[in-house]
């Protein structure tokens, strides 16, 4: 009996304990996915029974999307959109309608020009650079690009999974990245989590930049629970077996408690600088660039730099909350790569189980979101700026050709 008790007191080896923990997480993930399969199938059946609901979710009619798609396919390979002769048709979406009314009331509607808003024609090589922002639907968008590659005859490339994702690069590494992208076969798409890189600074031709944005507060909540999801650690452990497992107390911490207790992870101090993969609060950083002036959180300088890059360098910056308008504008302004994007998305990509959908994310109260929004004023302004530019691009394609 004494020998048995002594045996029980012997601690498990550290590596064995980690292995048991990994098996437990894997089993939890498997059981969860298994129980979700019926729900997924029911949703797919509902989508098939109500095909118009997907097209009208942002207020755009199916006919409007179809018209945009057909017009986009007729555009030239340089990406100049062919204007549609519908003489000022106004979309029914409330945000689009608000933008239309604002532009009309200020006299800007008369001078709106799809050609002026078309940065694709300024690109020097037929290469798409999708420097994707995390948690803006970029995995789904990447899958769309992958599927369009065969249809539109380009090659698809993405960065390899890294142990530590570095988004701000030194000048030498920026040059290496620019050279690597420039050496891709043409036409091509390249995808990577990285800040905007100015190719001309290194004497190289500029690619066609595209990206996506999302409501900043919804995005950081998504990121908070994404890095705590069981399947996230399973994938990371498979790729890098020596990575330590996280502290269970950190895994169980919910976002609302994190905010209310003033946890450093959920404290969004104005002007704070925090490097590393753990800080994805600055959506604008991916547009501002690699310079140190882009680092301070929610700063005016970073905001203006990011706005300038979007307006002068990006062909299209889509909005996750309005995929109908995003796809329509991509088809019109970058037709070489996005011709047929709407039907491919709605008939194929959207019917798959949501990529990276985190069903472990609990709801966050409106009060907590509003509390956090107080510190995201300039990030929210940047998001609204990108949304307004997208709507201006769309509305410009609805005007008579000038």
CSV table of C-alpha atoms in Angstrom, one decimal:
chain,number,residue,atom,x,y,z
A,1,UNK,CA,0.0,0.0,0.0
A,2,UNK,CA,2.8,2.4,0.9
A,3,UNK,CA,4.5,1.8,-2.4
A,4,UNK,CA,1.3,2.5,-4.3
A,5,UNK,CA,0.8,5.8,-2.5
A,6,UNK,CA,4.4,6.8,-3.3
A,7,UNK,CA,3.7,5.9,-7.0
A,8,UNK,CA,0.7,8.2,-7.0
A,9,UNK,CA,2.7,11.1,-5.7
A,10,UNK,CA,5.2,10.9,-8.6
A,11,UNK,CA,4.6,13.9,-10.8
A,12,UNK,CA,4.0,13.4,-14.5
A,13,UNK,CA,6.8,14.5,-16.8
A,14,UNK,CA,6.3,18.1,-18.1
A,15,UNK,CA,6.2,17.0,-21.7
A,16,UNK,CA,3.7,14.2,-21.0
A,17,UNK,CA,1.4,16.7,-19.2
A,18,UNK,CA,1.6,19.0,-22.2
A,19,UNK,CA,0.7,16.1,-24.5
A,20,UNK,CA,-2.3,15.2,-22.4
A,21,UNK,CA,-3.5,18.8,-22.5
A,22,UNK,CA,-3.1,18.9,-26.3
A,23,UNK,CA,-5.1,15.7,-26.7
A,24,UNK,CA,-7.8,17.2,-24.5
A,25,UNK,CA,-8.0,20.3,-26.6
A,26,UNK,CA,-8.1,18.3,-29.8
A,27,UNK,CA,-10.9,16.1,-28.4
A,28,UNK,CA,-12.9,19.2,-27.4
A,29,UNK,CA,-12.5,20.7,-30.9
A,30,UNK,CA,-13.5,17.4,-32.6
A,31,UNK,CA,-16.7,17.0,-30.5
A,32,UNK,CA,-17.6,20.7,-31.0
A,33,UNK,CA,-17.2,20.5,-34.8
A,34,UNK,CA,-19.2,17.2,-34.9
A,35,UNK,CA,-22.1,18.7,-33.0
A,36,UNK,CA,-22.1,21.8,-35.2
A,37,UNK,CA,-22.4,19.8,-38.5
A,38,UNK,CA,-26.2,19.6,-38.4
A,39,UNK,CA,-26.5,23.4,-37.8
A,40,UNK,CA,-24.1,24.0,-40.7
A,41,UNK,CA,-26.2,21.9,-43.1
A,42,UNK,CA,-29.4,23.5,-42.0
A,43,UNK,CA,-27.9,27.0,-42.7
A,44,UNK,CA,-26.7,25.8,-46.1
A,45,UNK,CA,-30.3,24.6,-46.9
A,46,UNK,CA,-31.7,27.9,-45.7
A,47,UNK,CA,-29.3,29.8,-48.0
A,48,UNK,CA,-30.3,27.7,-51.0
A,49,UNK,CA,-34.0,28.2,-50.3
A,50,UNK,CA,-33.5,32.0,-49.9
A,51,UNK,CA,-30.8,33.0,-52.4
A,52,UNK,CA,-32.0,36.6,-52.5
A,53,UNK,CA,-31.3,37.1,-48.8
A,54,UNK,CA,-27.6,37.0,-49.3
A,55,UNK,CA,-27.7,39.6,-52.0
A,56,UNK,CA,-29.9,41.9,-50.1
A,57,UNK,CA,-28.2,41.8,-46.8
A,58,UNK,CA,-26.6,45.2,-47.3
A,59,UNK,CA,-29.5,46.6,-49.2
A,60,UNK,CA,-28.3,46.1,-52.8
A,61,UNK,CA,-30.5,44.2,-55.1
A,62,UNK,CA,-29.4,41.1,-57.0
A,63,UNK,CA,-29.9,43.0,-60.3
A,64,UNK,CA,-27.6,45.8,-59.1
A,65,UNK,CA,-24.9,43.3,-58.3
A,66,UNK,CA,-25.4,41.5,-61.6
A,67,UNK,CA,-25.2,44.7,-63.6
A,68,UNK,CA,-22.0,45.6,-61.9
A,69,UNK,CA,-20.5,42.2,-62.6
A,70,UNK,CA,-21.4,42.3,-66.3
A,71,UNK,CA,-20.0,45.8,-66.6
A,72,UNK,CA,-16.8,44.8,-64.9
A,73,UNK,CA,-16.2,41.9,-67.3
A,74,UNK,CA,-16.2,44.3,-70.1
A,75,UNK,CA,-13.5,46.5,-68.6
A,76,UNK,CA,-10.1,46.6,-70.1
A,77,UNK,CA,-7.1,44.7,-68.6
A,78,UNK,CA,-5.6,47.8,-67.1
A,79,UNK,CA,-8.5,47.9,-64.7
A,80,UNK,CA,-10.3,51.1,-65.9
A,81,UNK,CA,-14.0,50.6,-65.1
A,82,UNK,CA,-16.5,51.0,-67.9
A,83,UNK,CA,-19.2,53.4,-66.7
A,84,UNK,CA,-22.8,52.1,-66.6
A,85,UNK,CA,-25.4,54.2,-68.4
A,86,UNK,CA,-28.1,54.2,-65.7
A,87,UNK,CA,-28.0,58.0,-65.1
A,88,UNK,CA,-27.5,58.2,-61.4
A,89,UNK,CA,-29.3,55.1,-60.0
A,90,UNK,CA,-29.2,55.3,-56.2
A,91,UNK,CA,-28.6,52.1,-54.2
A,92,UNK,CA,-31.1,51.4,-51.4
A,93,UNK,CA,-28.6,50.6,-48.7
A,94,UNK,CA,-28.9,53.2,-46.0
A,95,UNK,CA,-25.1,53.9,-45.8
A,96,UNK,CA,-24.8,54.2,-49.5
A,97,UNK,CA,-27.9,56.4,-49.7
A,98,UNK,CA,-26.5,58.6,-47.0
A,99,UNK,CA,-23.3,59.0,-48.9
A,100,UNK,CA,-25.2,59.8,-52.1
A,101,UNK,CA,-27.3,62.5,-50.3
A,102,UNK,CA,-24.2,64.0,-48.8
A,103,UNK,CA,-22.3,64.1,-52.1
A,104,UNK,CA,-25.4,65.5,-53.9
A,105,UNK,CA,-26.1,68.2,-51.3
A,106,UNK,CA,-22.5,69.4,-51.3
A,107,UNK,CA,-22.3,69.4,-55.1
A,108,UNK,CA,-19.6,66.7,-55.2
A,109,UNK,CA,-21.8,64.2,-57.1
A,110,UNK,CA,-21.3,66.2,-60.3
A,111,UNK,CA,-17.6,65.9,-60.1
A,112,UNK,CA,-17.4,62.3,-59.0
A,113,UNK,CA,-15.3,60.3,-61.5
A,114,UNK,CA,-14.6,56.6,-61.5
A,115,UNK,CA,-11.4,57.3,-63.4
A,116,UNK,CA,-10.1,59.6,-60.7
A,117,UNK,CA,-11.0,57.0,-58.1
A,118,UNK,CA,-9.3,54.2,-60.0
A,119,UNK,CA,-5.7,53.6,-58.7
A,120,UNK,CA,-5.5,50.3,-60.6
A,121,UNK,CA,-4.5,52.2,-63.8
A,122,UNK,CA,-1.5,53.7,-61.9
A,123,UNK,CA,-0.1,50.3,-61.0
A,124,UNK,CA,3.0,49.4,-63.0
A,125,UNK,CA,2.7,45.6,-62.9
A,126,UNK,CA,-0.2,43.2,-63.0
A,127,UNK,CA,0.4,41.9,-59.4
A,128,UNK,CA,-2.1,42.2,-56.6
A,129,UNK,CA,-0.6,42.7,-53.2
A,130,UNK,CA,-3.2,41.9,-50.5
A,131,UNK,CA,-1.3,43.0,-47.3
A,132,UNK,CA,-4.2,41.6,-45.2
A,133,UNK,CA,-5.3,43.0,-41.9
A,134,UNK,CA,-6.1,40.2,-39.3
A,135,UNK,CA,-9.7,39.5,-38.4
A,136,UNK,CA,-11.4,41.4,-41.2
A,137,UNK,CA,-12.5,38.3,-43.1
A,138,UNK,CA,-9.2,38.0,-44.8
A,139,UNK,CA,-9.1,34.2,-44.7
A,140,UNK,CA,-12.4,34.1,-46.6
A,141,UNK,CA,-11.2,36.8,-49.0
A,142,UNK,CA,-8.0,34.9,-49.5
A,143,UNK,CA,-10.1,31.8,-50.4
A,144,UNK,CA,-12.0,33.9,-52.9
A,145,UNK,CA,-8.7,35.0,-54.6
A,146,UNK,CA,-7.5,31.4,-54.7
A,147,UNK,CA,-10.7,30.2,-56.5
A,148,UNK,CA,-10.6,33.1,-58.9
A,149,UNK,CA,-7.1,32.3,-59.9
A,150,UNK,CA,-8.1,29.5,-62.3
A,151,UNK,CA,-11.1,31.5,-63.7
A,152,UNK,CA,-9.1,34.6,-64.3
A,153,UNK,CA,-5.7,33.0,-65.2
A,154,UNK,CA,-3.3,34.3,-62.6
A,155,UNK,CA,-1.1,32.6,-60.0
A,156,UNK,CA,-1.8,32.7,-56.3
A,157,UNK,CA,0.9,33.0,-53.7
A,158,UNK,CA,0.8,33.5,-49.9
A,159,UNK,CA,3.4,33.9,-47.2
A,160,UNK,CA,4.3,30.8,-45.2
A,161,UNK,CA,3.0,30.4,-41.6
A,162,UNK,CA,5.5,31.9,-39.2
A,163,UNK,CA,6.3,31.3,-35.6
A,164,UNK,CA,6.2,35.0,-34.9
A,165,UNK,CA,4.4,37.3,-37.4
A,166,UNK,CA,6.4,40.5,-37.9
A,167,UNK,CA,4.3,43.2,-39.7
A,168,UNK,CA,6.8,46.1,-39.4
A,169,UNK,CA,10.0,45.5,-41.3
A,170,UNK,CA,13.4,47.1,-41.4
A,171,UNK,CA,14.3,48.9,-44.7
A,172,UNK,CA,16.4,45.9,-45.8
A,173,UNK,CA,13.6,43.5,-45.2
A,174,UNK,CA,11.2,45.8,-47.0
A,175,UNK,CA,13.4,45.8,-50.0
A,176,UNK,CA,13.7,42.0,-49.9
A,177,UNK,CA,9.9,41.8,-49.8
A,178,UNK,CA,9.5,44.2,-52.7
A,179,UNK,CA,12.0,42.3,-54.8
A,180,UNK,CA,10.4,39.0,-54.1
A,181,UNK,CA,6.9,40.3,-55.0
A,182,UNK,CA,8.3,42.0,-58.2
A,183,UNK,CA,9.9,38.7,-59.3
A,184,UNK,CA,6.6,36.8,-59.2
A,185,UNK,CA,5.2,35.5,-62.6
A,186,UNK,CA,2.7,37.9,-64.1
A,187,UNK,CA,-0.2,38.2,-63.4
A,188,UNK,CA,-0.1,37.1,-59.8
A,189,UNK,CA,-1.6,37.6,-56.3
A,190,UNK,CA,0.5,37.8,-53.2
A,191,UNK,CA,-0.9,37.6,-49.7
A,192,UNK,CA,0.8,38.5,-46.4
A,193,UNK,CA,0.2,40.1,-43.0
A,194,UNK,CA,2.5,43.2,-43.4
A,195,UNK,CA,2.3,46.9,-43.4
A,196,UNK,CA,2.1,48.9,-46.6
A,197,UNK,CA,5.4,48.9,-48.4
A,198,UNK,CA,6.4,51.6,-50.9
A,199,UNK,CA,8.0,49.7,-53.8
A,200,UNK,CA,9.1,52.9,-55.6
A,201,UNK,CA,11.4,53.7,-52.7
A,202,UNK,CA,13.5,50.8,-53.8
A,203,UNK,CA,13.3,51.5,-57.5
A,204,UNK,CA,10.7,48.8,-58.1
A,205,UNK,CA,7.3,49.0,-59.9
A,206,UNK,CA,4.2,49.4,-57.7
A,207,UNK,CA,1.8,46.5,-57.6
A,208,UNK,CA,-2.0,46.8,-57.2
A,209,UNK,CA,-2.8,47.2,-53.5
A,210,UNK,CA,-6.1,45.8,-52.1
A,211,UNK,CA,-7.2,45.2,-48.5
A,212,UNK,CA,-10.2,45.0,-46.2
A,213,UNK,CA,-11.3,46.8,-43.0
A,214,UNK,CA,-13.7,46.1,-40.2
A,215,UNK,CA,-15.4,48.0,-37.4
A,216,UNK,CA,-12.4,48.5,-35.1
A,217,UNK,CA,-14.0,47.5,-31.8
A,218,UNK,CA,-15.7,44.4,-33.3
A,219,UNK,CA,-12.3,43.5,-34.8
A,220,UNK,CA,-10.3,43.6,-31.5
A,221,UNK,CA,-13.0,41.6,-29.8
A,222,UNK,CA,-12.7,39.0,-32.6
A,223,UNK,CA,-8.9,39.0,-32.2
A,224,UNK,CA,-9.2,38.6,-28.4
A,225,UNK,CA,-11.2,35.4,-28.6
A,226,UNK,CA,-9.4,34.2,-31.7
A,227,UNK,CA,-6.1,33.8,-29.9
A,228,UNK,CA,-7.9,31.9,-27.1
A,229,UNK,CA,-9.8,29.4,-29.4
A,230,UNK,CA,-8.8,25.7,-28.9
A,231,UNK,CA,-8.3,25.1,-32.6
A,232,UNK,CA,-5.9,28.0,-32.7
A,233,UNK,CA,-3.6,26.3,-30.3
A,234,UNK,CA,-4.0,22.9,-32.1
A,235,UNK,CA,-2.9,24.5,-35.4
A,236,UNK,CA,0.0,26.4,-33.7
A,237,UNK,CA,1.2,23.3,-31.9
A,238,UNK,CA,1.1,21.2,-35.1
A,239,UNK,CA,3.2,23.8,-36.9
A,240,UNK,CA,5.5,24.5,-34.0
A,241,UNK,CA,5.5,21.5,-31.5
A,242,UNK,CA,7.9,23.2,-29.0
A,243,UNK,CA,5.5,26.1,-28.4
A,244,UNK,CA,4.4,26.2,-24.7
A,245,UNK,CA,0.7,25.9,-23.9
A,246,UNK,CA,-0.9,29.0,-22.5
A,247,UNK,CA,-1.9,29.6,-18.9
A,248,UNK,CA,-5.5,28.3,-18.3
A,249,UNK,CA,-6.3,31.5,-16.4
A,250,UNK,CA,-5.5,33.6,-19.5
A,251,UNK,CA,-7.6,31.3,-21.6
A,252,UNK,CA,-10.7,31.6,-19.4
A,253,UNK,CA,-10.5,35.4,-19.1
A,254,UNK,CA,-13.4,37.1,-20.9
A,255,UNK,CA,-13.2,40.4,-22.7
A,256,UNK,CA,-15.7,42.2,-20.5
A,257,UNK,CA,-13.8,41.4,-17.3
A,258,UNK,CA,-10.5,42.3,-19.0
A,259,UNK,CA,-11.8,45.7,-19.8
A,260,UNK,CA,-13.5,46.4,-16.5
A,261,UNK,CA,-10.5,45.3,-14.4
A,262,UNK,CA,-8.1,47.5,-16.4
A,263,UNK,CA,-6.1,44.6,-17.6
A,264,UNK,CA,-3.1,45.8,-19.8
A,265,UNK,CA,-4.3,43.6,-22.6
A,266,UNK,CA,-7.6,45.5,-22.7
A,267,UNK,CA,-6.3,49.0,-21.9
A,268,UNK,CA,-6.1,51.1,-25.0
A,269,UNK,CA,-4.0,54.1,-23.9
A,270,UNK,CA,-3.8,57.0,-26.3
A,271,UNK,CA,-0.4,57.2,-28.0
A,272,UNK,CA,0.8,53.9,-26.5
A,273,UNK,CA,3.4,52.0,-28.5
A,274,UNK,CA,3.4,48.2,-28.3
A,275,UNK,CA,5.3,46.1,-30.8
A,276,UNK,CA,4.7,42.4,-31.5
A,277,UNK,CA,1.9,40.0,-32.6
A,278,UNK,CA,0.0,40.7,-29.4
A,279,UNK,CA,-1.0,44.2,-30.5
A,280,UNK,CA,-3.5,44.1,-33.3
A,281,UNK,CA,-5.5,47.1,-32.1
A,282,UNK,CA,-4.1,49.4,-34.8
A,283,UNK,CA,-6.0,48.6,-38.0
A,284,UNK,CA,-4.6,51.7,-39.6
A,285,UNK,CA,-1.0,50.5,-39.0
A,286,UNK,CA,-1.3,48.2,-42.0
A,287,UNK,CA,-2.0,51.2,-44.2
A,288,UNK,CA,0.2,53.8,-42.5
A,289,UNK,CA,3.4,51.8,-43.1
A,290,UNK,CA,6.6,50.8,-41.4
A,291,UNK,CA,7.8,54.2,-40.1
A,292,UNK,CA,7.9,54.9,-36.3
A,293,UNK,CA,5.3,57.7,-36.8
A,294,UNK,CA,2.8,54.9,-37.4
A,295,UNK,CA,3.3,53.3,-34.1
A,296,UNK,CA,1.4,55.5,-31.5
A,297,UNK,CA,-2.1,54.1,-30.9
A,298,UNK,CA,-5.0,56.2,-32.1
A,299,UNK,CA,-2.7,59.1,-33.1
A,300,UNK,CA,-3.5,61.9,-35.6
A,301,UNK,CA,-0.3,61.4,-37.5
A,302,UNK,CA,-0.9,57.7,-38.1
A,303,UNK,CA,-4.4,58.4,-39.2
A,304,UNK,CA,-3.4,61.0,-41.8
A,305,UNK,CA,-0.7,58.8,-43.2
A,306,UNK,CA,-3.1,55.8,-43.4
A,307,UNK,CA,-5.7,57.9,-45.2
A,308,UNK,CA,-3.2,59.2,-47.7
A,309,UNK,CA,-2.0,55.7,-48.5
A,310,UNK,CA,-5.6,54.5,-49.1
A,311,UNK,CA,-6.5,57.4,-51.3
A,312,UNK,CA,-3.3,57.4,-53.4
A,313,UNK,CA,-2.1,53.8,-53.4
A,314,UNK,CA,-4.9,51.3,-52.9
A,315,UNK,CA,-7.2,50.2,-55.7
A,316,UNK,CA,-9.9,49.1,-53.4
A,317,UNK,CA,-10.2,48.8,-49.6
A,318,UNK,CA,-13.3,46.7,-48.9
A,319,UNK,CA,-15.5,46.6,-45.9
A,320,UNK,CA,-16.3,43.4,-44.1
A,321,UNK,CA,-19.8,44.6,-43.1
A,322,UNK,CA,-20.7,45.4,-46.7
A,323,UNK,CA,-19.4,42.6,-48.9
A,324,UNK,CA,-22.0,43.2,-51.7
A,325,UNK,CA,-20.6,46.7,-52.3
A,326,UNK,CA,-17.0,45.5,-51.8
A,327,UNK,CA,-17.3,42.8,-54.4
A,328,UNK,CA,-19.1,45.1,-56.9
A,329,UNK,CA,-16.4,47.7,-56.6
A,330,UNK,CA,-13.6,45.1,-57.0
A,331,UNK,CA,-15.2,43.7,-60.1
A,332,UNK,CA,-15.4,47.2,-61.6
A,333,UNK,CA,-12.0,48.6,-60.6
A,334,UNK,CA,-9.8,45.5,-60.8
A,335,UNK,CA,-11.6,43.3,-63.4
A,336,UNK,CA,-8.5,41.4,-64.5
A,337,UNK,CA,-8.4,39.7,-61.1
A,338,UNK,CA,-11.9,40.0,-59.7
A,339,UNK,CA,-14.1,39.3,-62.7
A,340,UNK,CA,-16.9,37.0,-61.5
A,341,UNK,CA,-16.1,37.6,-57.8
A,342,UNK,CA,-19.8,38.0,-56.8
A,343,UNK,CA,-21.1,34.7,-58.1
A,344,UNK,CA,-18.0,32.8,-57.0
A,345,UNK,CA,-18.3,34.2,-53.5
A,346,UNK,CA,-22.1,33.7,-53.1
A,347,UNK,CA,-22.3,30.3,-54.9
A,348,UNK,CA,-19.1,28.7,-53.5
A,349,UNK,CA,-17.1,30.5,-50.8
A,350,UNK,CA,-20.0,31.7,-48.7
A,351,UNK,CA,-21.6,28.3,-48.7
A,352,UNK,CA,-18.5,26.7,-47.1
A,353,UNK,CA,-18.3,26.5,-43.3
A,354,UNK,CA,-17.1,29.9,-42.3
A,355,UNK,CA,-13.3,30.0,-42.4
A,356,UNK,CA,-11.9,30.9,-39.0
A,357,UNK,CA,-15.4,31.4,-37.6
A,358,UNK,CA,-15.0,31.3,-33.8
A,359,UNK,CA,-18.0,29.8,-32.2
A,360,UNK,CA,-16.3,30.0,-28.8
A,361,UNK,CA,-16.7,33.8,-28.8
A,362,UNK,CA,-19.4,34.9,-26.4
A,363,UNK,CA,-21.5,38.1,-26.9
A,364,UNK,CA,-20.1,41.4,-25.6
A,365,UNK,CA,-22.5,43.9,-24.1
A,366,UNK,CA,-23.3,47.2,-25.9
A,367,UNK,CA,-22.1,49.1,-22.8
A,368,UNK,CA,-18.6,47.5,-22.9
A,369,UNK,CA,-18.3,48.2,-26.6
A,370,UNK,CA,-19.2,51.8,-26.2
A,371,UNK,CA,-16.8,52.1,-23.3
A,372,UNK,CA,-14.0,50.8,-25.5
A,373,UNK,CA,-15.0,53.0,-28.5
A,374,UNK,CA,-14.1,56.1,-26.5
A,375,UNK,CA,-10.4,55.3,-27.0
A,376,UNK,CA,-10.8,54.3,-30.7
A,377,UNK,CA,-11.9,57.7,-32.1
A,378,UNK,CA,-9.3,58.0,-34.8
A,379,UNK,CA,-9.4,54.2,-35.7
A,380,UNK,CA,-13.1,54.6,-36.1
A,381,UNK,CA,-12.6,57.7,-38.2
A,382,UNK,CA,-10.2,55.7,-40.5
A,383,UNK,CA,-12.8,52.9,-40.8
A,384,UNK,CA,-15.5,55.4,-41.8
A,385,UNK,CA,-13.1,57.1,-44.2
A,386,UNK,CA,-12.5,53.7,-46.0
A,387,UNK,CA,-16.2,53.0,-46.0
A,388,UNK,CA,-17.0,56.4,-47.6
A,389,UNK,CA,-14.3,56.0,-50.2
A,390,UNK,CA,-15.8,52.5,-51.1
A,391,UNK,CA,-19.2,54.0,-51.5
A,392,UNK,CA,-17.9,56.9,-53.6
A,393,UNK,CA,-16.2,54.4,-55.9
A,394,UNK,CA,-19.5,52.5,-56.2
A,395,UNK,CA,-21.6,55.6,-56.9
A,396,UNK,CA,-19.1,56.8,-59.5
A,397,UNK,CA,-19.7,53.7,-61.6
A,398,UNK,CA,-23.5,54.5,-61.6
A,399,UNK,CA,-23.0,57.9,-63.2
A,400,UNK,CA,-23.1,58.5,-67.0
A,401,UNK,CA,-19.7,58.2,-68.6
A,402,UNK,CA,-17.9,61.5,-68.6
